[in-house]
């Protein structure tokens, strides 16, 4: 493979010989509605939603193997056909040299051969649902070059369902209209046998040509464009002079539509250029589409391109890193973009993400906010309030998430699942928001609870439930609303009581690892027992802080008192009894009566419960022999531990949350690191695998064991969990081990021969090292969270800035400074660490802090310092000094 990647500090990148790679694609989107993907061969698709695909839906297998692309052809000197896709007989035998230039979010491909160069620049404007492509041909020879230009882009114009469901029948709905320099398709119906709806959306292809070249012939249907017995590889319209009588205003009905337009030939002298600007758009407003088409020009293209570059630059501006590695700086910019892409795409509409209909999962609602809280906490408050509207009073949550903020839908199919980790994530997200903003008042905002037919942690259903009513009501019939603090308590207390026979939290239908879905009856998640335990401890700390602020009483729904009662910590039956009592009391309605609880007593109760769960994990789930030591992560449906020290069966998840929660002692962590390095680390796939090879299809645990080992959840290097491992290690002060995780992912991702992907993080890396499912992965938020708050140690505590750097000597390199630009106290600041003595982590501590030109006071924390006042300036300079020398000077 001859591909080579060059990545600049600002994120701009070049991949030489990009067509030596397969299955790569670039995101094309705006923050309105249009989203899709683009490959160097002009593959990929574009859509508004599941039912509004402008271009033919593409899975990753289609990227290289389909001809239905953004085809623009040239008949060169009437000798051969050439295409910007590279897919013609001539180019198959004599390929072009192809380089890719990427930026935010502008895609440029340069094709070169012995006769000419062609540059194709592509993007989606910020405020318009259209793709724009500028194709520039340049004659690089001393001979004249005659080009016959033909655009031939299929306009799919319907739901992704119709790829195999009534594909031909839905083409009969097409109404194709010729316009001046364009072709529009507006089907009559949006086809659905459950109920057809009149279609209001149109799909169009429009072209502007330089040299004032005009359309010679329109070819609006696919079969006439290719010709009988021909394909889009070498259409008949290129090889023959096929005259058509179509003119603007004409319509064609009942055939597959294509934006087919043939232009009068142009002749280029040496160095001369010819340009086509192509717009592919969709809208329910025909006037808006036609207005955009009329404005189409090279000048308009350049103006909109600048707007697009400026927009994404401003979106990314709140966070940037200045490391000694310029490529790392640029790579982190692409990682920073990824959570933004998740808010646009959900988990669908990119070639690897060929599932779902664009909606988000419950876990995504919370984890995608982590990066946004770091970059713009003020924008998150409303989102948090809306998200809590999906919590049920039994501690579970809605699984069907609507398109509107705060919209959650009842499952009319009577099918529901419990992912037992779902209740864990909201507190972590809220705590981060409160720390960054100081806005503890959020906890006392009131929102309703989601209600559908399911009760008792979804184990029972209300008969004849009205699915139109999705708000929990009181016995008096009014909608009940509780504080966010109350929602959090319900989620975590219910989960903490829902234990299995080993006193760990029941696995239910799965946890974070969706593949552990076959142990519903007896499975337990030790991993998330530790996570929920930490949540209880964090809430205890939060209540203590609220008490110091003068909040001595907490008002909660009266029924919640049942969940707070004390029972033996190792008595699952008693815990289930409390749950049953509570579930029955809130089965269809609640009393609406509230009760006040002493804040400190409530804090002590939560701490006692959390401490008991941590002790359970620390003492009962630790596995050890003479060589290794690690935690069991799960119990299977036969109540047997999944991790096995004798067989050397190890899971990474079982270690991550035991470390992060504080269940693991420092001595245990040291043993875990050694065992993980021995059994899970694999440099050929970029780091730590999710598990060892169990060599068994475990039908008593989950579907993941049916996957080939090294793929997806069965032992891949799964970035999300690997980065949570890094985060946990940093949190506990094991910075060198944490750095190894991040450095491994970064260096592997940047190794084009291994990862075969554009800059960024993939969901996982397969056994060959290829990055799979790029762009849309929660791991990006965890990379940002870890880099900002743990590596650079820039964070807030109840709104006041805290600096606890865990930067290594080798990260400074020969430089004595490292810097980060981020948001603190709602303002952009630059934090510069000065390490003139080139000290390593563990050997330094913060000596002085300057804000702009002023030396400021601070108090020390166990790992750094906390400022005593809100930040007033824009540049914070932190001087690192020798821990030993500073201690001696103070003594």
PDB file of N, CA, C and O in Angstrom, residues 581-617:
ATOM      1  N   UNK A 581     -42.168  -3.754  47.369  1.00  0.00           N
ATOM      2  CA  UNK A 581     -43.038  -2.814  48.087  1.00  0.00           C
ATOM      3  C   UNK A 581     -43.074  -1.467  47.371  1.00  0.00           C
ATOM      4  O   UNK A 581     -44.150  -0.871  47.174  1.00  0.00           O
ATOM      5  N   UNK A 582     -41.913  -0.995  46.996  1.00  0.00           N
ATOM      6  CA  UNK A 582     -41.841   0.296  46.288  1.00  0.00           C
ATOM      7  C   UNK A 582     -42.540   0.229  44.943  1.00  0.00           C
ATOM      8  O   UNK A 582     -43.356   1.101  44.607  1.00  0.00           O
ATOM      9  N   UNK A 583     -42.232  -0.784  44.152  1.00  0.00           N
ATOM     10  CA  UNK A 583     -42.826  -0.900  42.812  1.00  0.00           C
ATOM     11  C   UNK A 583     -44.351  -0.921  42.882  1.00  0.00           C
ATOM     12  O   UNK A 583     -45.032  -0.292  42.072  1.00  0.00           O
ATOM     13  N   UNK A 584     -44.887  -1.645  43.839  1.00  0.00           N
ATOM     14  CA  UNK A 584     -46.340  -1.722  43.978  1.00  0.00           C
ATOM     15  C   UNK A 584     -46.933  -0.367  44.343  1.00  0.00           C
ATOM     16  O   UNK A 584     -48.007   0.020  43.857  1.00  0.00           O
ATOM     17  N   UNK A 585     -46.210   0.393  45.165  1.00  0.00           N
ATOM     18  CA  UNK A 585     -46.728   1.699  45.614  1.00  0.00           C
ATOM     19  C   UNK A 585     -46.755   2.733  44.507  1.00  0.00           C
ATOM     20  O   UNK A 585     -47.471   3.735  44.606  1.00  0.00           O
ATOM     21  N   UNK A 586     -45.985   2.499  43.435  1.00  0.00           N
ATOM     22  CA  UNK A 586     -45.936   3.483  42.337  1.00  0.00           C
ATOM     23  C   UNK A 586     -46.363   2.839  41.019  1.00  0.00           C
ATOM     24  O   UNK A 586     -46.029   3.327  39.946  1.00  0.00           O
ATOM     25  N   UNK A 587     -47.124   1.763  41.100  1.00  0.00           N
ATOM     26  CA  UNK A 587     -47.401   0.935  39.926  1.00  0.00           C
ATOM     27  C   UNK A 587     -48.108   1.697  38.813  1.00  0.00           C
ATOM     28  O   UNK A 587     -47.708   1.636  37.653  1.00  0.00           O
ATOM     29  N   UNK A 588     -49.178   2.394  39.126  1.00  0.00           N
ATOM     30  CA  UNK A 588     -49.934   3.128  38.099  1.00  0.00           C
ATOM     31  C   UNK A 588     -49.943   4.621  38.360  1.00  0.00           C
ATOM     32  O   UNK A 588     -49.881   5.429  37.432  1.00  0.00           O
ATOM     33  N   UNK A 589     -50.018   4.996  39.616  1.00  0.00           N
ATOM     34  CA  UNK A 589     -50.002   6.405  40.010  1.00  0.00           C
ATOM     35  C   UNK A 589     -49.160   6.542  41.268  1.00  0.00           C
ATOM     36  O   UNK A 589     -48.749   5.549  41.877  1.00  0.00           O
ATOM     37  N   UNK A 590     -48.896   7.778  41.660  1.00  0.00           N
ATOM     38  CA  UNK A 590     -48.215   8.042  42.930  1.00  0.00           C
ATOM     39  C   UNK A 590     -49.123   8.904  43.787  1.00  0.00           C
ATOM     40  O   UNK A 590     -50.073   9.537  43.297  1.00  0.00           O
ATOM     41  N   UNK A 591     -48.826   8.940  45.077  1.00  0.00           N
ATOM     42  CA  UNK A 591     -49.660   9.729  45.993  1.00  0.00           C
ATOM     43  C   UNK A 591     -49.563  11.219  45.699  1.00  0.00           C
ATOM     44  O   UNK A 591     -50.527  11.962  45.870  1.00  0.00           O
ATOM     45  N   UNK A 592     -48.369  11.630  45.268  1.00  0.00           N
ATOM     46  CA  UNK A 592     -48.130  13.067  45.089  1.00  0.00           C
ATOM     47  C   UNK A 592     -47.698  13.741  46.375  1.00  0.00           C
ATOM     48  O   UNK A 592     -47.288  14.910  46.378  1.00  0.00           O
ATOM     49  N   UNK A 593     -47.767  13.012  47.499  1.00  0.00           N
ATOM     50  CA  UNK A 593     -47.346  13.569  48.781  1.00  0.00           C
ATOM     51  C   UNK A 593     -45.825  13.532  48.883  1.00  0.00           C
ATOM     52  O   UNK A 593     -45.178  12.586  48.423  1.00  0.00           O
ATOM     53  N   UNK A 594     -45.266  14.554  49.492  1.00  0.00           N
ATOM     54  CA  UNK A 594     -43.806  14.622  49.641  1.00  0.00           C
ATOM     55  C   UNK A 594     -43.418  14.555  51.113  1.00  0.00           C
ATOM     56  O   UNK A 594     -44.247  14.756  52.002  1.00  0.00           O
ATOM     57  N   UNK A 595     -42.155  14.282  51.335  1.00  0.00           N
ATOM     58  CA  UNK A 595     -41.617  14.169  52.685  1.00  0.00           C
ATOM     59  C   UNK A 595     -40.236  14.793  52.697  1.00  0.00           C
ATOM     60  O   UNK A 595     -39.485  14.688  51.730  1.00  0.00           O
ATOM     61  N   UNK A 596     -39.911  15.446  53.809  1.00  0.00           N
ATOM     62  CA  UNK A 596     -38.594  16.062  53.928  1.00  0.00           C
ATOM     63  C   UNK A 596     -37.624  15.116  54.631  1.00  0.00           C
ATOM     64  O   UNK A 596     -37.967  14.456  55.600  1.00  0.00           O
ATOM     65  N   UNK A 597     -36.403  15.079  54.099  1.00  0.00           N
ATOM     66  CA  UNK A 597     -35.357  14.234  54.662  1.00  0.00           C
ATOM     67  C   UNK A 597     -34.183  15.112  55.057  1.00  0.00           C
ATOM     68  O   UNK A 597     -33.809  16.037  54.310  1.00  0.00           O
ATOM     69  N   UNK A 598     -33.607  14.819  56.204  1.00  0.00           N
ATOM     70  CA  UNK A 598     -32.425  15.545  56.649  1.00  0.00           C
ATOM     71  C   UNK A 598     -31.275  15.296  55.664  1.00  0.00           C
ATOM     72  O   UNK A 598     -30.968  14.152  55.329  1.00  0.00           O
ATOM     73  N   UNK A 599     -30.673  16.366  55.192  1.00  0.00           N
ATOM     74  CA  UNK A 599     -29.664  16.260  54.134  1.00  0.00           C
ATOM     75  C   UNK A 599     -28.477  15.404  54.559  1.00  0.00           C
ATOM     76  O   UNK A 599     -28.022  14.529  53.812  1.00  0.00           O
ATOM     77  N   UNK A 600     -27.963  15.622  55.760  1.00  0.00           N
ATOM     78  CA  UNK A 600     -26.799  14.853  56.200  1.00  0.00           C
ATOM     79  C   UNK A 600     -27.143  13.390  56.479  1.00  0.00           C
ATOM     80  O   UNK A 600     -26.343  12.490  56.208  1.00  0.00           O
ATOM     81  N   UNK A 601     -28.339  13.160  57.024  1.00  0.00           N
ATOM     82  CA  UNK A 601     -28.753  11.768  57.254  1.00  0.00           C
ATOM     83  C   UNK A 601     -28.911  11.023  55.934  1.00  0.00           C
ATOM     84  O   UNK A 601     -28.530   9.852  55.810  1.00  0.00           O
ATOM     85  N   UNK A 602     -29.471  11.710  54.946  1.00  0.00           N
ATOM     86  CA  UNK A 602     -29.608  11.113  53.622  1.00  0.00           C
ATOM     87  C   UNK A 602     -28.228  10.830  53.028  1.00  0.00           C
ATOM     88  O   UNK A 602     -27.998   9.771  52.429  1.00  0.00           O
ATOM     89  N   UNK A 603     -27.290  11.751  53.227  1.00  0.00           N
ATOM     90  CA  UNK A 603     -25.918  11.555  52.755  1.00  0.00           C
ATOM     91  C   UNK A 603     -25.302  10.323  53.410  1.00  0.00           C
ATOM     92  O   UNK A 603     -24.689   9.487  52.736  1.00  0.00           O
ATOM     93  N   UNK A 604     -25.497  10.182  54.719  1.00  0.00           N
ATOM     94  CA  UNK A 604     -24.926   9.042  55.437  1.00  0.00           C
ATOM     95  C   UNK A 604     -25.538   7.727  54.948  1.00  0.00           C
ATOM     96  O   UNK A 604     -24.836   6.707  54.830  1.00  0.00           O
ATOM     97  N   UNK A 605     -26.833   7.728  54.675  1.00  0.00           N
ATOM     98  CA  UNK A 605     -27.506   6.521  54.190  1.00  0.00           C
ATOM     99  C   UNK A 605     -26.934   6.081  52.849  1.00  0.00           C
ATOM    100  O   UNK A 605     -26.644   4.893  52.638  1.00  0.00           O
ATOM    101  N   UNK A 606     -26.753   7.031  51.955  1.00  0.00           N
ATOM    102  CA  UNK A 606     -26.201   6.705  50.636  1.00  0.00           C
ATOM    103  C   UNK A 606     -24.759   6.222  50.755  1.00  0.00           C
ATOM    104  O   UNK A 606     -24.343   5.282  50.061  1.00  0.00           O
ATOM    105  N   UNK A 607     -23.995   6.858  51.625  1.00  0.00           N
ATOM    106  CA  UNK A 607     -22.595   6.462  51.785  1.00  0.00           C
ATOM    107  C   UNK A 607     -22.504   5.029  52.340  1.00  0.00           C
ATOM    108  O   UNK A 607     -21.659   4.240  51.916  1.00  0.00           O
ATOM    109  N   UNK A 608     -23.375   4.709  53.267  1.00  0.00           N
ATOM    110  CA  UNK A 608     -23.383   3.363  53.828  1.00  0.00           C
ATOM    111  C   UNK A 608     -23.692   2.322  52.746  1.00  0.00           C
ATOM    112  O   UNK A 608     -23.038   1.281  52.666  1.00  0.00           O
ATOM    113  N   UNK A 609     -24.674   2.632  51.890  1.00  0.00           N
ATOM    114  CA  UNK A 609     -25.036   1.704  50.821  1.00  0.00           C
ATOM    115  C   UNK A 609     -23.903   1.580  49.799  1.00  0.00           C
ATOM    116  O   UNK A 609     -23.582   0.485  49.331  1.00  0.00           O
ATOM    117  N   UNK A 610     -23.308   2.707  49.450  1.00  0.00           N
ATOM    118  CA  UNK A 610     -22.211   2.684  48.482  1.00  0.00           C
ATOM    119  C   UNK A 610     -20.994   1.952  49.009  1.00  0.00           C
ATOM    120  O   UNK A 610     -20.357   1.166  48.297  1.00  0.00           O
ATOM    121  N   UNK A 611     -20.667   2.190  50.280  1.00  0.00           N
ATOM    122  CA  UNK A 611     -19.517   1.533  50.893  1.00  0.00           C
ATOM    123  C   UNK A 611     -19.695   0.015  50.915  1.00  0.00           C
ATOM    124  O   UNK A 611     -18.741  -0.737  50.655  1.00  0.00           O
ATOM    125  N   UNK A 612     -20.919  -0.421  51.188  1.00  0.00           N
ATOM    126  CA  UNK A 612     -21.190  -1.863  51.231  1.00  0.00           C
ATOM    127  C   UNK A 612     -20.997  -2.506  49.863  1.00  0.00           C
ATOM    128  O   UNK A 612     -20.426  -3.610  49.755  1.00  0.00           O
ATOM    129  N   UNK A 613     -21.442  -1.835  48.818  1.00  0.00           N
ATOM    130  CA  UNK A 613     -21.275  -2.388  47.470  1.00  0.00           C
ATOM    131  C   UNK A 613     -19.804  -2.406  47.058  1.00  0.00           C
ATOM    132  O   UNK A 613     -19.331  -3.363  46.432  1.00  0.00           O
ATOM    133  N   UNK A 614     -19.070  -1.364  47.396  1.00  0.00           N
ATOM    134  CA  UNK A 614     -17.635  -1.343  47.077  1.00  0.00           C
ATOM    135  C   UNK A 614     -16.904  -2.464  47.814  1.00  0.00           C
ATOM    136  O   UNK A 614     -16.026  -3.126  47.250  1.00  0.00           O
ATOM    137  N   UNK A 615     -17.278  -2.674  49.052  1.00  0.00           N
ATOM    138  CA  UNK A 615     -16.665  -3.747  49.825  1.00  0.00           C
ATOM    139  C   UNK A 615     -16.981  -5.106  49.211  1.00  0.00           C
ATOM    140  O   UNK A 615     -16.114  -5.991  49.143  1.00  0.00           O
ATOM    141  N   UNK A 616     -18.216  -5.265  48.735  1.00  0.00           N
ATOM    142  CA  UNK A 616     -18.614  -6.517  48.094  1.00  0.00           C
ATOM    143  C   UNK A 616     -17.728  -6.818  46.883  1.00  0.00           C
ATOM    144  O   UNK A 616     -17.230  -7.938  46.719  1.00  0.00           O
ATOM    145  N   UNK A 617     -17.479  -5.803  46.074  1.00  0.00           N
ATOM    146  CA  UNK A 617     -16.638  -5.999  44.892  1.00  0.00           C
ATOM    147  C   UNK A 617     -15.190  -6.251  45.306  1.00  0.00           C
ATOM    148  O   UNK A 617     -14.541  -7.192  44.828  1.00  0.00           O
TER     149      UNK A 617
END
